[in-house]
mmCIF file of C-alpha atoms in Angstrom:
data_model
loop_
_atom_site.group_PDB
_atom_site.id
_atom_site.type_symbol
_atom_site.label_atom_id
_atom_site.label_comp_id
_atom_site.label_asym_id
_atom_site.label_seq_id
_atom_site.Cartn_x
_atom_site.Cartn_y
_atom_site.Cartn_z
ATOM 1 C CA MET A 1 -151.310 -74.248 15.989
ATOM 2 C CA LEU A 2 -154.190 -72.926 13.878
ATOM 3 C CA ALA A 3 -152.147 -73.143 10.666
ATOM 4 C CA LEU A 4 -151.221 -76.781 11.316
ATOM 5 C CA LEU A 5 -154.834 -77.525 12.235
ATOM 6 C CA GLY A 6 -155.834 -75.978 8.908
ATOM 7 C CA VAL A 7 -153.523 -78.322 6.991
ATOM 8 C CA PHE A 8 -154.821 -81.327 8.935
ATOM 9 C CA VAL A 9 -158.513 -80.515 8.472
ATOM 10 C CA ALA A 10 -158.068 -79.578 4.796
ATOM 11 C CA GLU A 11 -156.521 -82.987 4.107
ATOM 12 C CA HIS A 12 -159.555 -84.701 5.614
ATOM 13 C CA CYS A 13 -162.006 -82.480 3.731
ATOM 14 C CA GLY A 14 -160.235 -82.476 0.378
ATOM 15 C CA ARG A 15 -160.101 -78.667 0.361
ATOM 16 C CA GLY A 16 -157.281 -76.211 -0.271
ATOM 17 C CA LYS A 17 -154.911 -75.891 2.689
ATOM 18 C CA LEU A 18 -154.550 -72.124 2.412
ATOM 19 C CA GLU A 19 -158.304 -71.537 2.173
ATOM 20 C CA VAL A 20 -159.107 -73.719 5.181
ATOM 21 C CA ALA A 21 -156.262 -72.428 7.364
ATOM 22 C CA ASN A 22 -157.206 -68.802 6.680
ATOM 23 C CA ALA A 23 -160.860 -69.507 7.497
ATOM 24 C CA ILE A 24 -160.031 -71.300 10.756
ATOM 25 C CA GLU A 25 -157.717 -68.464 11.795
ATOM 26 C CA ALA A 26 -160.398 -65.883 10.970
ATOM 27 C CA LEU A 27 -162.925 -67.878 13.001
ATOM 28 C CA GLY A 28 -160.523 -68.098 15.941
ATOM 29 C CA CYS A 29 -159.941 -64.347 15.918
ATOM 30 C CA TRP A 30 -163.705 -63.678 15.628
ATOM 31 C CA LEU A 31 -164.278 -65.843 18.698
ATOM 32 C CA ALA A 32 -161.545 -64.009 20.622
ATOM 33 C CA ILE A 33 -162.985 -60.612 19.668
ATOM 34 C CA HIS A 34 -166.638 -61.381 20.357
ATOM 35 C CA HIS A 35 -166.463 -63.888 23.217
ATOM 36 C CA GLN A 36 -163.282 -62.853 25.032
ATOM 37 C CA ARG A 37 -163.295 -59.122 24.257
ATOM 38 C CA ALA A 38 -159.675 -59.617 23.191
ATOM 39 C CA GLY A 39 -159.637 -57.455 20.068
ATOM 40 C CA GLN A 40 -156.689 -55.384 21.320
ATOM 41 C CA ASP A 41 -154.581 -58.408 22.214
ATOM 42 C CA PRO A 42 -151.490 -58.553 19.932
ATOM 43 C CA ARG A 43 -152.176 -62.240 19.268
ATOM 44 C CA VAL A 44 -155.472 -61.349 17.575
ATOM 45 C CA ARG A 45 -155.746 -59.903 14.082
ATOM 46 C CA GLY A 46 -158.607 -58.367 12.154
ATOM 47 C CA ASN A 47 -160.301 -56.465 14.968
ATOM 48 C CA ARG A 48 -161.529 -53.731 12.632
ATOM 49 C CA LYS A 49 -162.790 -56.154 9.995
ATOM 50 C CA LEU A 50 -164.345 -58.671 12.355
ATOM 51 C CA ALA A 51 -165.783 -56.393 15.041
ATOM 52 C CA ASN A 52 -169.040 -55.870 13.145
ATOM 53 C CA VAL A 53 -169.334 -59.399 11.745
ATOM 54 C CA THR A 54 -172.340 -61.189 13.225
ATOM 55 C CA HIS A 55 -172.697 -64.878 13.960
ATOM 56 C CA GLU A 56 -175.111 -65.174 11.043
ATOM 57 C CA GLN A 57 -172.218 -64.287 8.714
ATOM 58 C CA LEU A 58 -170.045 -67.195 9.846
ATOM 59 C CA ALA A 59 -170.983 -69.709 7.165
ATOM 60 C CA TYR A 60 -167.780 -71.187 5.744
ATOM 61 C CA ALA A 61 -168.571 -69.975 2.222
ATOM 62 C CA HIS A 62 -168.603 -66.420 3.557
ATOM 63 C CA VAL A 63 -165.628 -66.685 5.921
ATOM 64 C CA LYS A 64 -163.352 -68.139 3.222
ATOM 65 C CA ARG A 65 -163.921 -65.199 0.867
ATOM 66 C CA SER A 66 -161.072 -62.879 0.019
ATOM 67 C CA GLY A 67 -161.457 -59.686 2.011
ATOM 68 C CA PHE A 68 -163.386 -61.228 4.907
ATOM 69 C CA TYR A 69 -160.231 -61.370 7.023
ATOM 70 C CA VAL A 70 -156.855 -59.617 6.934
ATOM 71 C CA SER A 71 -154.595 -59.720 3.876
ATOM 72 C CA GLN A 72 -151.617 -60.953 5.937
ATOM 73 C CA PRO A 73 -152.836 -63.689 8.292
ATOM 74 C CA MET A 74 -150.639 -65.186 10.983
ATOM 75 C CA ARG A 75 -150.475 -68.358 8.871
ATOM 76 C CA MET A 76 -147.953 -66.645 6.596
ATOM 77 C CA ALA A 77 -145.354 -66.680 9.374
ATOM 78 C CA THR A 78 -145.510 -70.489 9.592
ATOM 79 C CA VAL A 79 -144.323 -71.298 6.064
ATOM 80 C CA GLN A 80 -140.735 -71.883 7.205
ATOM 81 C CA ALA A 81 -141.413 -72.991 10.770
ATOM 82 C CA LEU A 82 -143.744 -75.922 10.081
ATOM 83 C CA PRO A 83 -141.337 -77.798 7.750
ATOM 84 C CA ALA A 84 -138.307 -76.912 9.900
ATOM 85 C CA LEU A 85 -139.928 -78.479 12.961
ATOM 86 C CA GLY A 86 -140.891 -81.598 11.018
ATOM 87 C CA LEU A 87 -144.625 -80.961 11.360
ATOM 88 C CA VAL A 88 -145.348 -80.953 7.615
ATOM 89 C CA HIS A 89 -143.845 -82.362 4.450
ATOM 90 C CA ALA A 90 -143.181 -79.564 1.958
ATOM 91 C CA SER A 91 -142.062 -79.994 -1.644
ATOM 92 C CA SER A 92 -141.931 -76.194 -1.943
ATOM 93 C CA ALA A 93 -142.555 -73.095 0.174
ATOM 94 C CA ARG A 94 -146.198 -72.936 -0.977
ATOM 95 C CA PHE A 95 -148.598 -73.526 1.895
ATOM 96 C CA ASN A 96 -151.055 -75.395 -0.340
ATOM 97 C CA VAL A 97 -148.587 -78.244 -0.915
ATOM 98 C CA PHE A 98 -148.036 -78.923 2.800
ATOM 99 C CA THR A 99 -149.066 -82.313 4.170
ATOM 100 C CA CYS A 100 -148.953 -83.301 7.822
ATOM 101 C CA THR A 101 -146.163 -85.581 8.993
ATOM 102 C CA LYS A 102 -146.773 -88.122 11.735
ATOM 103 C CA ALA A 103 -145.387 -85.601 14.231
ATOM 104 C CA GLY A 104 -147.742 -82.951 12.868
ATOM 105 C CA SER A 105 -150.772 -85.238 13.028
ATOM 106 C CA ASP A 106 -149.829 -86.346 16.550
ATOM 107 C CA LEU A 107 -149.575 -82.719 17.672
ATOM 108 C CA VAL A 108 -152.994 -81.899 16.217
ATOM 109 C CA GLN A 109 -154.482 -84.950 17.934
ATOM 110 C CA ALA A 110 -152.898 -84.015 21.278
ATOM 111 C CA TYR A 111 -154.374 -80.544 20.916
ATOM 112 C CA SER A 112 -157.793 -81.756 19.731
ATOM 113 C CA ASN A 113 -158.167 -84.372 22.466
ATOM 114 C CA ALA A 114 -158.459 -81.584 25.037
ATOM 115 C CA TYR A 115 -161.509 -80.100 23.304
ATOM 116 C CA ARG A 116 -164.664 -81.948 22.303
ATOM 117 C CA PRO A 117 -167.409 -79.473 21.360
ATOM 118 C CA TRP A 118 -170.795 -81.220 21.554
ATOM 119 C CA ASN A 119 -168.873 -84.451 22.307
ATOM 120 C CA SER A 120 -167.377 -84.436 18.800
ATOM 121 C CA SER A 121 -163.760 -84.118 17.721
ATOM 122 C CA MET A 122 -162.477 -80.722 16.628
ATOM 123 C CA GLU A 123 -161.777 -82.130 13.160
ATOM 124 C CA ALA A 124 -165.364 -83.373 12.814
ATOM 125 C CA VAL A 125 -166.860 -80.061 13.973
ATOM 126 C CA LEU A 126 -164.713 -78.045 11.568
ATOM 127 C CA ALA A 127 -165.254 -80.487 8.692
ATOM 128 C CA GLU A 128 -169.022 -80.245 9.154
ATOM 129 C CA TRP A 129 -168.748 -76.442 9.065
ATOM 130 C CA ILE A 130 -166.597 -76.492 5.926
ATOM 131 C CA ARG A 131 -168.868 -78.894 4.045
ATOM 132 C CA GLY A 132 -172.108 -77.263 5.157
ATOM 133 C CA ASP A 133 -173.853 -74.001 4.354
ATOM 134 C CA LYS A 134 -174.724 -72.765 7.851
ATOM 135 C CA PRO A 135 -172.830 -70.645 10.407
ATOM 136 C CA ILE A 136 -170.763 -72.718 12.791
ATOM 137 C CA ARG A 137 -172.313 -73.352 16.176
ATOM 138 C CA VAL A 138 -170.503 -71.425 18.897
ATOM 139 C CA ALA A 139 -169.726 -72.803 22.332
ATOM 140 C CA HIS A 140 -167.264 -72.093 25.138
ATOM 141 C CA THR A 141 -165.237 -75.187 24.222
ATOM 142 C CA LEU A 142 -164.887 -74.055 20.607
ATOM 143 C CA CYS A 143 -163.713 -70.639 21.770
ATOM 144 C CA LYS A 144 -161.127 -72.191 24.113
ATOM 145 C CA ALA A 145 -159.886 -74.367 21.265
ATOM 146 C CA LEU A 146 -159.580 -71.765 18.504
ATOM 147 C CA ALA A 147 -159.004 -68.363 20.134
ATOM 148 C CA PRO A 148 -155.302 -67.487 19.606
ATOM 149 C CA THR A 149 -155.196 -66.021 23.117
ATOM 150 C CA GLU A 150 -155.615 -69.455 24.706
ATOM 151 C CA PRO A 151 -152.593 -71.599 25.693
ATOM 152 C CA LEU A 152 -152.143 -75.075 24.252
ATOM 153 C CA PRO A 153 -153.110 -78.114 26.325
ATOM 154 C CA GLY A 154 -150.294 -79.657 28.345
ATOM 155 C CA GLU A 155 -149.813 -82.742 26.148
ATOM 156 C CA ALA A 156 -149.581 -80.586 23.026
ATOM 157 C CA ILE A 157 -147.053 -78.289 24.707
ATOM 158 C CA GLY A 158 -144.874 -81.281 25.541
ATOM 159 C CA GLN A 159 -144.912 -82.469 21.930
ATOM 160 C CA LEU A 160 -144.195 -78.974 20.616
ATOM 161 C CA GLN A 161 -141.236 -78.604 22.978
ATOM 162 C CA GLU A 162 -139.881 -81.914 21.692
ATOM 163 C CA CYS A 163 -140.218 -80.718 18.079
ATOM 164 C CA LEU A 164 -138.421 -77.468 18.903
ATOM 165 C CA GLN A 165 -135.521 -79.387 20.435
ATOM 166 C CA ARG A 166 -135.337 -82.141 17.810
ATOM 167 C CA GLY A 167 -136.094 -80.273 14.582
ATOM 168 C CA GLY A 168 -137.267 -81.837 11.356
ATOM 169 C CA GLU A 169 -135.519 -84.100 8.870
ATOM 170 C CA ALA A 170 -135.231 -81.262 6.354
ATOM 171 C CA GLU A 171 -133.461 -78.994 8.847
ATOM 172 C CA SER A 172 -129.673 -78.904 9.149
ATOM 173 C CA ALA A 173 -128.044 -80.006 12.395
ATOM 174 C CA GLU A 174 -126.542 -76.529 12.751
ATOM 175 C CA ASP A 175 -129.936 -74.807 12.507
ATOM 176 C CA THR A 176 -131.406 -77.193 15.081
ATOM 177 C CA ALA A 177 -128.494 -76.576 17.455
ATOM 178 C CA ARG A 178 -128.849 -72.820 17.035
ATOM 179 C CA ARG A 179 -132.548 -72.953 17.893
ATOM 180 C CA ARG A 180 -131.809 -75.056 20.985
ATOM 181 C CA ASN A 181 -129.328 -72.417 22.119
ATOM 182 C CA LEU A 182 -131.850 -69.642 21.510
ATOM 183 C CA LEU A 183 -134.462 -71.566 23.490
ATOM 184 C CA ALA A 184 -131.988 -71.919 26.348
ATOM 185 C CA TRP A 185 -131.391 -68.161 26.173
ATOM 186 C CA ALA A 186 -135.141 -67.511 26.143
ATOM 187 C CA GLU A 187 -135.589 -69.722 29.203
ATOM 188 C CA ALA A 188 -132.721 -68.019 31.027
ATOM 189 C CA ARG A 189 -134.366 -64.664 30.299
ATOM 190 C CA ARG A 190 -137.733 -65.982 31.486
ATOM 191 C CA ILE A 191 -136.466 -67.121 34.876
ATOM 192 C CA GLY A 192 -134.310 -64.035 35.351
ATOM 193 C CA LYS A 193 -130.877 -65.646 35.137
ATOM 194 C CA VAL A 194 -129.663 -63.304 32.374
ATOM 195 C CA ASP A 195 -129.396 -59.537 32.697
ATOM 196 C CA ASP A 196 -130.130 -57.154 29.851
ATOM 197 C CA LEU A 197 -127.408 -57.614 27.246
ATOM 198 C CA ASP A 198 -125.729 -55.750 24.448
ATOM 199 C CA TRP A 199 -123.860 -57.150 21.474
ATOM 200 C CA GLY A 200 -120.549 -57.077 23.336
ATOM 201 C CA GLN A 201 -121.763 -59.749 25.774
ATOM 202 C CA ARG A 202 -122.456 -63.151 24.245
ATOM 203 C CA PRO A 203 -124.594 -65.196 26.656
ATOM 204 C CA HIS A 204 -122.942 -68.455 27.669
ATOM 205 C CA VAL A 205 -125.895 -70.496 26.357
ATOM 206 C CA ILE A 206 -125.129 -69.258 22.821
ATOM 207 C CA THR A 207 -122.218 -71.629 22.419
ATOM 208 C CA SER A 208 -121.315 -70.717 18.825
ATOM 209 C CA LYS A 209 -119.417 -67.485 18.175
ATOM 210 C CA PRO A 210 -120.413 -67.552 14.458
ATOM 211 C CA HIS A 211 -124.068 -67.787 15.539
ATOM 212 C CA TRP A 212 -123.731 -64.700 17.743
ATOM 213 C CA HIS A 213 -121.904 -62.906 14.925
ATOM 214 C CA ASP A 214 -124.717 -63.743 12.495
ATOM 215 C CA LEU A 215 -127.323 -62.490 14.979
ATOM 216 C CA GLU A 216 -125.502 -59.198 15.433
ATOM 217 C CA SER A 217 -124.875 -58.802 11.691
ATOM 218 C CA GLY A 218 -128.558 -59.319 10.959
ATOM 219 C CA ALA A 219 -129.507 -56.793 13.610
ATOM 220 C CA ARG A 220 -127.052 -54.190 12.322
ATOM 221 C CA PHE A 221 -128.264 -54.667 8.764
ATOM 222 C CA PHE A 222 -131.914 -54.183 9.667
ATOM 223 C CA ILE A 223 -131.073 -51.075 11.687
ATOM 224 C CA ALA A 224 -129.412 -49.738 8.517
ATOM 225 C CA ARG A 225 -132.430 -50.723 6.441
ATOM 226 C CA ASP A 226 -134.791 -48.958 8.836
ATOM 227 C CA SER A 227 -132.589 -45.857 8.752
ATOM 228 C CA ALA A 228 -132.798 -45.879 4.951
ATOM 229 C CA LEU A 229 -136.589 -46.138 5.108
ATOM 230 C CA GLU A 230 -136.705 -43.198 7.520
ATOM 231 C CA LEU A 231 -134.633 -41.151 5.087
ATOM 232 C CA LEU A 232 -136.965 -42.011 2.216
ATOM 233 C CA THR A 233 -139.967 -41.077 4.350
ATOM 234 C CA PHE A 234 -138.300 -37.747 5.126
ATOM 235 C CA LEU A 235 -137.851 -37.117 1.399
ATOM 236 C CA GLU A 236 -141.523 -37.921 0.819
ATOM 237 C CA CYS A 237 -142.446 -35.266 3.374
ATOM 238 C CA LEU A 238 -140.339 -32.694 1.540
ATOM 239 C CA MET A 239 -141.967 -33.343 -1.829
ATOM 240 C CA PRO A 240 -143.349 -29.997 -3.138
ATOM 241 C CA ALA A 241 -146.735 -29.556 -4.769
ATOM 242 C CA ASP A 242 -145.293 -29.844 -8.280
ATOM 243 C CA GLY A 243 -143.995 -33.354 -7.468
ATOM 244 C CA VAL A 244 -140.348 -32.593 -8.279
ATOM 245 C CA LEU A 245 -137.656 -32.558 -5.580
ATOM 246 C CA ARG A 246 -134.312 -31.243 -6.736
ATOM 247 C CA VAL A 247 -131.234 -33.028 -5.428
ATOM 248 C CA ASP A 248 -129.089 -30.022 -4.572
ATOM 249 C CA ALA A 249 -127.100 -28.597 -1.682
ATOM 250 C CA THR A 250 -130.267 -27.367 0.025
ATOM 251 C CA LEU A 251 -131.837 -30.841 0.052
ATOM 252 C CA CYS A 252 -128.625 -32.440 1.304
ATOM 253 C CA THR A 253 -128.496 -29.920 4.144
ATOM 254 C CA GLN A 254 -132.114 -30.596 5.069
ATOM 255 C CA ALA A 255 -131.475 -34.346 5.151
ATOM 256 C CA ARG A 256 -128.096 -34.224 6.919
ATOM 257 C CA GLY A 257 -129.397 -35.708 10.195
ATOM 258 C CA ALA A 258 -131.061 -38.675 8.514
ATOM 259 C CA LEU A 259 -128.044 -39.175 6.247
ATOM 260 C CA ALA A 260 -125.690 -39.207 9.238
ATOM 261 C CA SER A 261 -127.844 -41.803 11.037
ATOM 262 C CA LEU A 262 -127.896 -43.975 7.923
ATOM 263 C CA ARG A 263 -124.123 -43.793 7.483
ATOM 264 C CA ARG A 264 -123.504 -44.737 11.123
ATOM 265 C CA ALA A 265 -125.841 -47.709 10.869
ATOM 266 C CA ALA A 266 -124.358 -48.913 7.568
ATOM 267 C CA HIS A 267 -120.790 -48.543 8.871
ATOM 268 C CA ALA A 268 -121.723 -50.573 11.964
ATOM 269 C CA PHE A 269 -122.803 -53.457 9.719
ATOM 270 C CA LEU A 270 -119.766 -53.272 7.439
ATOM 271 C CA GLU A 271 -117.356 -53.228 10.379
ATOM 272 C CA LEU A 272 -118.540 -56.705 11.370
ATOM 273 C CA GLY A 273 -117.154 -58.124 8.129
ATOM 274 C CA HIS A 274 -120.213 -60.166 7.208
ATOM 275 C CA THR A 275 -120.026 -61.465 3.640
ATOM 276 C CA GLU A 276 -123.693 -61.545 2.536
ATOM 277 C CA PRO A 277 -123.257 -59.854 -0.880
ATOM 278 C CA LEU A 278 -126.588 -58.025 -1.182
ATOM 279 C CA ALA A 279 -126.376 -56.635 2.350
ATOM 280 C CA VAL A 280 -122.762 -55.553 1.837
ATOM 281 C CA ALA A 281 -123.604 -53.850 -1.468
ATOM 282 C CA PHE A 282 -126.530 -51.974 0.091
ATOM 283 C CA CYS A 283 -124.515 -50.720 3.062
ATOM 284 C CA ARG A 284 -121.644 -49.648 0.820
ATOM 285 C CA GLU A 285 -124.098 -47.582 -1.206
ATOM 286 C CA CYS A 286 -125.326 -45.979 2.017
ATOM 287 C CA THR A 287 -121.785 -44.969 2.988
ATOM 288 C CA ALA A 288 -120.857 -43.330 -0.324
ATOM 289 C CA ALA A 289 -118.927 -40.086 0.079
ATOM 290 C CA GLY A 290 -121.431 -37.798 -1.619
ATOM 291 C CA ASP A 291 -124.759 -37.021 0.043
ATOM 292 C CA ALA A 292 -126.458 -36.524 -3.313
ATOM 293 C CA GLU A 293 -125.186 -39.917 -4.491
ATOM 294 C CA VAL A 294 -126.661 -41.650 -1.434
ATOM 295 C CA LEU A 295 -130.024 -39.938 -1.949
ATOM 296 C CA ARG A 296 -130.205 -40.830 -5.627
ATOM 297 C CA THR A 297 -129.150 -44.431 -5.033
ATOM 298 C CA LEU A 298 -131.807 -44.960 -2.366
ATOM 299 C CA VAL A 299 -134.525 -43.407 -4.510
ATOM 300 C CA ALA A 300 -133.456 -45.543 -7.471
ATOM 301 C CA ARG A 301 -133.798 -48.629 -5.258
ATOM 302 C CA ASP A 302 -137.302 -47.485 -4.269
ATOM 303 C CA GLY A 303 -138.756 -46.622 -7.668
ATOM 304 C CA LEU A 304 -142.330 -46.985 -6.438
ATOM 305 C CA VAL A 305 -143.114 -44.246 -3.917
ATOM 306 C CA LEU A 306 -140.253 -42.074 -5.113
ATOM 307 C CA ARG A 307 -138.331 -42.409 -8.371
ATOM 308 C CA LEU A 308 -135.580 -40.675 -10.288
ATOM 309 C CA ARG A 309 -136.159 -38.569 -13.365
ATOM 310 C CA GLY A 310 -132.783 -37.489 -14.554
ATOM 311 C CA ASP A 311 -131.121 -36.008 -11.477
ATOM 312 C CA ASP A 312 -134.414 -35.076 -9.791
ATOM 313 C CA ILE A 313 -136.601 -37.023 -7.376
ATOM 314 C CA VAL A 314 -140.241 -37.231 -8.446
ATOM 315 C CA ALA A 315 -143.374 -38.779 -7.006
ATOM 316 C CA GLY A 316 -143.864 -42.415 -7.981
ATOM 317 C CA SER A 317 -147.063 -44.337 -8.615
ATOM 318 C CA ALA A 318 -147.498 -45.208 -4.912
ATOM 319 C CA TYR A 319 -146.736 -41.739 -3.557
ATOM 320 C CA VAL A 320 -149.193 -40.246 -1.068
ATOM 321 C CA ALA A 321 -148.697 -36.691 0.163
ATOM 322 C CA HIS A 322 -147.875 -36.369 3.872
ATOM 323 C CA SER A 323 -149.971 -34.012 5.949
ATOM 324 C CA SER A 324 -147.051 -32.810 8.060
ATOM 325 C CA PRO A 325 -143.286 -32.769 7.602
ATOM 326 C CA LEU A 326 -140.911 -34.883 9.641
ATOM 327 C CA SER A 327 -137.832 -33.555 11.351
ATOM 328 C CA ALA A 328 -134.499 -34.759 10.069
ATOM 329 C CA ASP A 329 -133.443 -34.887 13.706
ATOM 330 C CA ALA A 330 -136.304 -37.205 14.726
ATOM 331 C CA PRO A 331 -135.292 -40.378 16.610
ATOM 332 C CA SER A 332 -133.556 -42.754 14.235
ATOM 333 C CA ALA A 333 -133.797 -46.512 13.891
ATOM 334 C CA GLU A 334 -130.643 -46.741 15.997
ATOM 335 C CA SER A 335 -132.470 -45.401 19.040
ATOM 336 C CA GLU A 336 -135.815 -47.067 18.363
ATOM 337 C CA SER A 337 -134.794 -50.625 17.545
ATOM 338 C CA ALA A 338 -133.900 -51.969 20.983
ATOM 339 C CA GLU A 339 -136.554 -54.224 22.468
ATOM 340 C CA PRO A 340 -138.063 -52.876 25.705
ATOM 341 C CA ILE A 341 -137.441 -56.189 27.444
ATOM 342 C CA GLY A 342 -133.708 -55.660 27.201
ATOM 343 C CA TRP A 343 -132.610 -57.522 24.091
ATOM 344 C CA PRO A 344 -129.571 -56.256 22.192
ATOM 345 C CA ALA A 345 -130.384 -53.459 19.738
ATOM 346 C CA GLY A 346 -132.063 -54.590 16.541
ATOM 347 C CA ILE A 347 -132.373 -58.257 17.570
ATOM 348 C CA SER A 348 -134.312 -60.327 15.041
ATOM 349 C CA HIS A 349 -138.063 -60.472 15.642
ATOM 350 C CA ARG A 350 -137.710 -64.250 15.350
ATOM 351 C CA VAL A 351 -135.644 -64.333 18.534
ATOM 352 C CA VAL A 352 -138.216 -62.226 20.364
ATOM 353 C CA ASN A 353 -141.021 -64.426 19.008
ATOM 354 C CA LEU A 354 -139.194 -67.523 20.251
ATOM 355 C CA PHE A 355 -138.941 -65.880 23.669
ATOM 356 C CA ARG A 356 -142.683 -65.220 23.597
ATOM 357 C CA LEU A 357 -143.389 -68.779 22.469
ATOM 358 C CA ASN A 358 -141.413 -70.021 25.458
ATOM 359 C CA LEU A 359 -143.449 -67.746 27.721
ATOM 360 C CA ASP A 360 -146.624 -69.107 26.149
ATOM 361 C CA MET A 361 -145.546 -72.709 26.718
ATOM 362 C CA HIS A 362 -145.112 -71.822 30.400
ATOM 363 C CA GLY A 363 -148.489 -70.078 30.597
ATOM 364 C CA GLU A 364 -146.945 -66.632 31.114
ATOM 365 C CA LEU A 365 -147.523 -64.811 27.826
ATOM 366 C CA SER A 366 -150.846 -63.202 28.742
ATOM 367 C CA THR A 367 -149.304 -61.840 31.944
ATOM 368 C CA SER A 368 -146.362 -60.476 29.961
ATOM 369 C CA PHE A 369 -148.650 -58.651 27.518
ATOM 370 C CA ALA A 370 -150.724 -57.289 30.414
ATOM 371 C CA ASP A 371 -147.575 -55.961 32.115
ATOM 372 C CA VAL A 372 -146.489 -54.199 28.911
ATOM 373 C CA ALA A 373 -149.949 -52.648 28.484
ATOM 374 C CA THR A 374 -149.874 -51.408 32.087
ATOM 375 C CA GLU A 375 -146.425 -49.861 31.614
ATOM 376 C CA GLU A 376 -147.530 -48.106 28.420
ATOM 377 C CA ALA A 377 -150.685 -46.781 30.100
ATOM 378 C CA THR A 378 -148.699 -45.232 32.956
ATOM 379 C CA GLU A 379 -146.060 -43.566 30.778
#
């Protein structure tokens, strides 16, 4: 919601969309950290950067500066979602070119109508802050409106649910139908009508077999990718002081566990017969017969942390020495990728995020996060 609010307010102020959206998000997280003590909540970013920021430092000119907030704000995850849901017009994927559609403006208005700090509209309060040179005034209503830990007002939730079901004009009918099925799956999981699943059990609400196949293929590919990253990390840990790691029988023996995990993961993707050329090429490289060939190919793909020099692996420009070695028999991506809430192994984070969005629209997300924190504390 904060990203869409940023687009809406920026249009009314004549400012850059990215600048305004980042500043509003930073302000919302500051309010959550300082007025809700919610710095550890996964919906809040920038706890380390914002924890020591005082109210006197909240002038817009200061908040908008590069480095004030995190380098990867939550706004970045909305670049595809906002156009797909028909909330913004987008001539490209650049956030700065977004303009609110009628549906987007209506959603912002439904959200803003629930909050009137100092008997003014949210847009007016934020516009005054953006155009002025003083820190924004802080009140309970402003915190309720902007803190990312707060649920949306009921009217806004209803409009958002409609957008999720309907989709935008730029979205294909197939993509809209797939999201509706995923929402139905998320709701079935929420109310406990679906048991924990694996990839051999397609839920009945996922009506398209190709959709389920694409979900599994994506999951298997990312498990293979994570296994490859683990192998590269293992090689980094083996790098000797002279910065040259020889690709020989000894190295292949040391890396045999990580290599075996990578091959299993890559084979699992290839066996599904998905035709995405880059993914197929990568997994074929990971299943090459020779261990040394696999190691060299992965390092050549990296080229930044590790790189090839002849037949040897050497430290790249981004290499940082590890303080302790990893075990080649450490848990692999295959065993770590399953979601604790019982999703099939490696399921896309977008599916899990949609599940969490559905929880949030039913006012249950905070309870879910609290339950997870309690479980982790008792382990």
